[in-house]
Amino acid sequence: MKIAIVQSFPTYADTQQNVTSILTKIESIKADMIVFPELATSGYFFTDKNSLFPHALTWNESPELLSFQALSTEHNVIIIIGFPEKDGDVMYNSAGIFMPHQEDSRVYRKTHLFYKEHEVFAEGNSGFFCVHDAKTDCTIGIMICYDWRFPEAARTLALQGADLIACPANLVTTLSGKVFPARAIENKVYVAVANRIGEECLGEETLLFRGESAIYDYVGERMAQASFGNEEILYAEIDPQSTRKKSFNSVNDIFKDRRPDMYS
Ligand code: ACM
């Protein structure tokens, strides 16, 4: 299975330009799965609901999302893209998982909100879930950026059978680079992180997004890593079935050895 990560620099508050650029990239990438960053259609740093609301999209309705779905079906590719979602008056920091068969497509609403996201988004209510792709026999779990600080996120997805965790991100710290390999090892899953680059300023405050998107194998080795400051596309070949045997010697199995009764 060939996966691709797009490290991009979204144009702030210009949905049309970002969507055009995303569609062009999808057309040019040959892979079974393509992952774009968090809030890739809008840019990140909004603290005023009224400024973001015009850029928010409705799942299964907005033409921009339907155009991603159409390319997923046409190219037989799984596409994961972060976008601001509106549901009535409420906005979520969401990621669409567009599957070639539209009935399998789903939207994940970010569970753990970071910093000033609380001023514009509601906490996600989709819960963590996986989707299964029949063509590649890959089970894909999804989380968004700051969810990385919560080991429960990756564990929940792995217990649901994820072979690969895809993480659209707008990371502002390098600490996550120490954590993603651990999540890969402790769950024996691949991890694919699509981060953005560039800066966004709002009033006195500037956020610097740290690039360095990466794909990790299930022993935590980096299979591919992007630069700090350039737009790039990363590729890796993965073998989803190889994550499923969770034993690592004749006695131990990282899932069967769990002691949930000891954890509360
Ligand atoms: C983040 O969750 N965008 C840091």
Coordinates of N, CA, C and O in Angstrom, one line a residue, residues 102-165:
Q102 N -18.5 6.1 -1.5 CA -18.9 7.2 -0.7 C -19.6 6.8 0.6 O -19.5 7.5 1.7
E103 N -20.3 5.6 0.6 CA -21.0 5.2 1.8 C -20.1 4.9 3.0 O -20.4 4.8 4.1
D104 N -18.8 4.7 2.6 CA -17.8 4.4 3.7 C -17.1 5.6 4.2 O -16.3 5.6 5.2
S105 N -17.4 6.8 3.6 CA -16.7 8.0 4.0 C -17.3 8.5 5.4 O -18.4 8.3 5.6
R106 N -16.4 9.1 6.2 CA -16.8 9.6 7.5 C -16.1 10.9 7.9 O -15.1 11.2 7.3
V107 N -16.7 11.5 8.9 CA -16.0 12.7 9.4 C -15.6 12.6 10.8 O -16.5 12.1 11.6
Y108 N -14.4 12.9 11.1 CA -13.9 12.9 12.5 C -13.9 14.3 13.1 O -13.3 15.2 12.4
R109 N -14.4 14.5 14.3 CA -14.4 15.8 14.9 C -13.4 15.8 16.1 O -13.6 15.0 17.0
K110 N -12.4 16.7 16.0 CA -11.3 16.7 16.9 C -11.8 16.6 18.4 O -12.5 17.5 18.8
T111 N -11.2 15.7 19.1 CA -11.7 15.4 20.4 C -11.1 16.4 21.4 O -11.8 17.0 22.2
H112 N -9.8 16.6 21.3 CA -9.1 17.5 22.3 C -8.7 18.8 21.6 O -7.9 18.8 20.7
L113 N -9.4 19.9 22.0 CA -9.1 21.2 21.4 C -7.9 21.8 22.0 O -7.7 21.8 23.2
F114 N -7.1 22.5 21.2 CA -5.8 23.1 21.6 C -6.1 24.6 21.7 O -6.6 25.3 20.8
Y115 N -5.6 25.2 22.8 CA -5.4 26.6 23.0 C -6.7 27.4 22.5 O -7.8 27.1 23.0
K116 N -6.6 28.4 21.6 CA -7.7 29.2 21.3 C -8.7 28.6 20.4 O -9.7 29.2 20.0
E117 N -8.5 27.3 20.0 CA -9.5 26.6 19.3 C -10.8 26.6 20.1 O -11.9 26.5 19.5
H118 N -10.7 26.7 21.4 CA -11.9 26.6 22.3 C -12.8 27.8 22.0 O -14.0 27.8 22.3
E119 N -12.2 28.9 21.4 CA -13.0 30.1 21.2 C -13.9 30.0 20.0 O -14.8 30.7 19.8
V120 N -13.6 29.0 19.1 CA -14.4 28.9 17.8 C -15.0 27.6 17.6 O -16.1 27.5 17.0
F121 N -14.4 26.5 18.2 CA -14.9 25.2 17.9 C -15.6 24.6 19.1 O -15.2 24.9 20.3
A122 N -16.5 23.7 18.9 CA -17.1 22.8 20.0 C -16.2 21.6 20.1 O -15.5 21.2 19.1
E123 N -16.1 21.0 21.2 CA -15.3 19.7 21.4 C -16.0 18.7 20.5 O -17.2 18.5 20.5
G124 N -15.2 17.9 19.8 CA -15.7 16.9 18.9 C -16.5 15.8 19.6 O -16.2 15.4 20.7
N125 N -17.5 15.4 18.9 CA -18.5 14.4 19.5 C -18.5 13.1 18.6 O -19.4 12.2 18.8
S126 N -17.6 13.0 17.7 CA -17.7 11.8 16.8 C -17.0 10.6 17.5 O -17.3 9.4 17.2
G127 N -16.2 10.8 18.5 CA -15.4 9.7 19.1 C -14.3 9.2 18.1 O -14.3 9.7 16.9
F128 N -13.5 8.4 18.6 CA -12.4 7.8 17.7 C -13.0 6.6 17.0 O -13.7 5.8 17.6
F129 N -12.6 6.5 15.7 CA -13.2 5.4 14.9 C -12.2 5.0 13.8 O -11.3 5.8 13.5
C130 N -12.3 3.9 13.3 CA -11.5 3.4 12.1 C -12.4 3.2 10.9 O -13.6 2.9 11.0
V131 N -11.8 3.3 9.7 CA -12.5 2.8 8.5 C -11.6 1.7 7.9 O -10.4 1.7 8.1
H132 N -12.3 0.9 7.1 CA -11.5 -0.2 6.5 C -11.6 -0.1 5.0 O -12.6 0.2 4.4
D133 N -10.4 -0.2 4.3 CA -10.3 -0.1 2.9 C -10.1 -1.5 2.3 O -9.1 -2.2 2.6
A134 N -11.1 -2.0 1.5 CA -11.1 -3.4 1.0 C -9.9 -3.6 0.0 O -9.3 -4.6 0.1
K135 N -9.7 -2.6 -0.8 CA -8.7 -2.7 -1.8 C -7.3 -3.1 -1.2 O -6.6 -4.0 -1.7
T136 N -6.9 -2.3 -0.2 CA -5.6 -2.5 0.4 C -5.7 -3.4 1.7 O -4.6 -3.7 2.3
D137 N -6.9 -3.8 2.1 CA -7.1 -4.5 3.4 C -6.4 -3.7 4.5 O -5.7 -4.3 5.3
C138 N -6.6 -2.4 4.5 CA -6.0 -1.6 5.6 C -7.1 -1.0 6.4 O -8.1 -0.4 5.9
T139 N -6.9 -1.1 7.8 CA -7.8 -0.4 8.7 C -7.1 0.9 9.2 O -6.0 0.8 9.7
I140 N -7.8 2.0 9.0 CA -7.2 3.3 9.2 C -7.9 4.0 10.4 O -9.1 4.2 10.3
G141 N -7.2 4.4 11.3 CA -7.7 5.2 12.5 C -7.3 6.7 12.3 O -6.3 7.0 11.6
I142 N -8.1 7.6 12.8 CA -7.8 9.0 12.6 C -7.8 9.8 13.9 O -8.7 9.5 14.8
M143 N -6.8 10.7 14.0 CA -6.9 11.6 15.1 C -6.3 12.9 14.5 O -5.8 12.9 13.4
I144 N -6.5 14.1 15.2 CA -6.1 15.3 14.7 C -5.1 16.0 15.8 O -5.5 16.1 16.9
C145 N -4.0 16.4 15.3 CA -3.0 17.2 16.0 C -2.9 16.9 17.5 O -2.5 15.9 17.9
Y146 N -3.4 17.9 18.3 CA -3.3 17.9 19.7 C -3.8 16.6 20.4 O -3.4 16.2 21.5
D147 N -4.6 15.8 19.7 CA -4.9 14.4 20.2 C -3.7 13.6 20.5 O -3.7 12.6 21.2
W148 N -2.5 14.0 19.9 CA -1.3 13.2 20.1 C -0.9 13.2 21.6 O -0.2 12.3 22.0
R149 N -1.3 14.3 22.3 CA -0.8 14.4 23.7 C -1.6 13.4 24.6 O -1.3 13.3 25.8
F150 N -2.5 12.7 24.0 CA -3.4 11.7 24.8 C -3.1 10.3 24.3 O -3.7 10.0 23.3
P151 N -2.4 9.5 25.0 CA -2.1 8.2 24.6 C -3.3 7.3 24.4 O -3.3 6.4 23.6
E152 N -4.4 7.7 25.1 CA -5.7 7.0 24.9 C -6.2 7.1 23.5 O -6.9 6.2 23.0
A153 N -5.9 8.2 22.8 CA -6.4 8.3 21.4 C -5.8 7.2 20.5 O -6.6 6.5 19.9
A154 N -4.5 7.1 20.5 CA -3.9 6.0 19.6 C -4.3 4.6 20.1 O -4.5 3.7 19.3
R155 N -4.3 4.5 21.5 CA -4.7 3.2 22.0 C -6.1 2.8 21.6 O -6.3 1.6 21.2
T156 N -7.0 3.7 21.7 CA -8.4 3.4 21.3 C -8.5 3.0 19.9 O -9.2 2.0 19.6
L157 N -7.8 3.7 19.0 CA -7.8 3.3 17.6 C -7.1 2.0 17.4 O -7.6 1.1 16.6
A158 N -6.0 1.7 18.1 CA -5.3 0.4 17.9 C -6.2 -0.7 18.4 O -6.3 -1.8 17.7
L159 N -6.9 -0.5 19.5 CA -7.8 -1.6 20.0 C -9.0 -1.8 19.1 O -9.5 -2.9 19.1
Q160 N -9.3 -0.8 18.3 CA -10.4 -1.0 17.3 C -9.8 -1.7 16.0 O -10.6 -1.9 15.1
G161 N -8.5 -1.9 16.0 CA -8.0 -2.6 14.8 C -7.2 -1.8 13.8 O -6.9 -2.3 12.7
A162 N -6.9 -0.6 14.2 CA -6.1 0.3 13.2 C -4.8 -0.4 12.9 O -4.1 -0.9 13.8
D163 N -4.5 -0.4 11.6 CA -3.1 -0.8 11.1 C -2.3 0.5 11.0 O -1.1 0.4 11.1
L164 N -3.0 1.6 10.7 CA -2.3 2.9 10.5 C -3.1 4.0 11.1 O -4.3 3.9 11.0
I165 N -2.4 4.9 11.8 CA -3.1 6.0 12.4 C -2.7 7.2 11.5 O -1.5 7.5 11.4

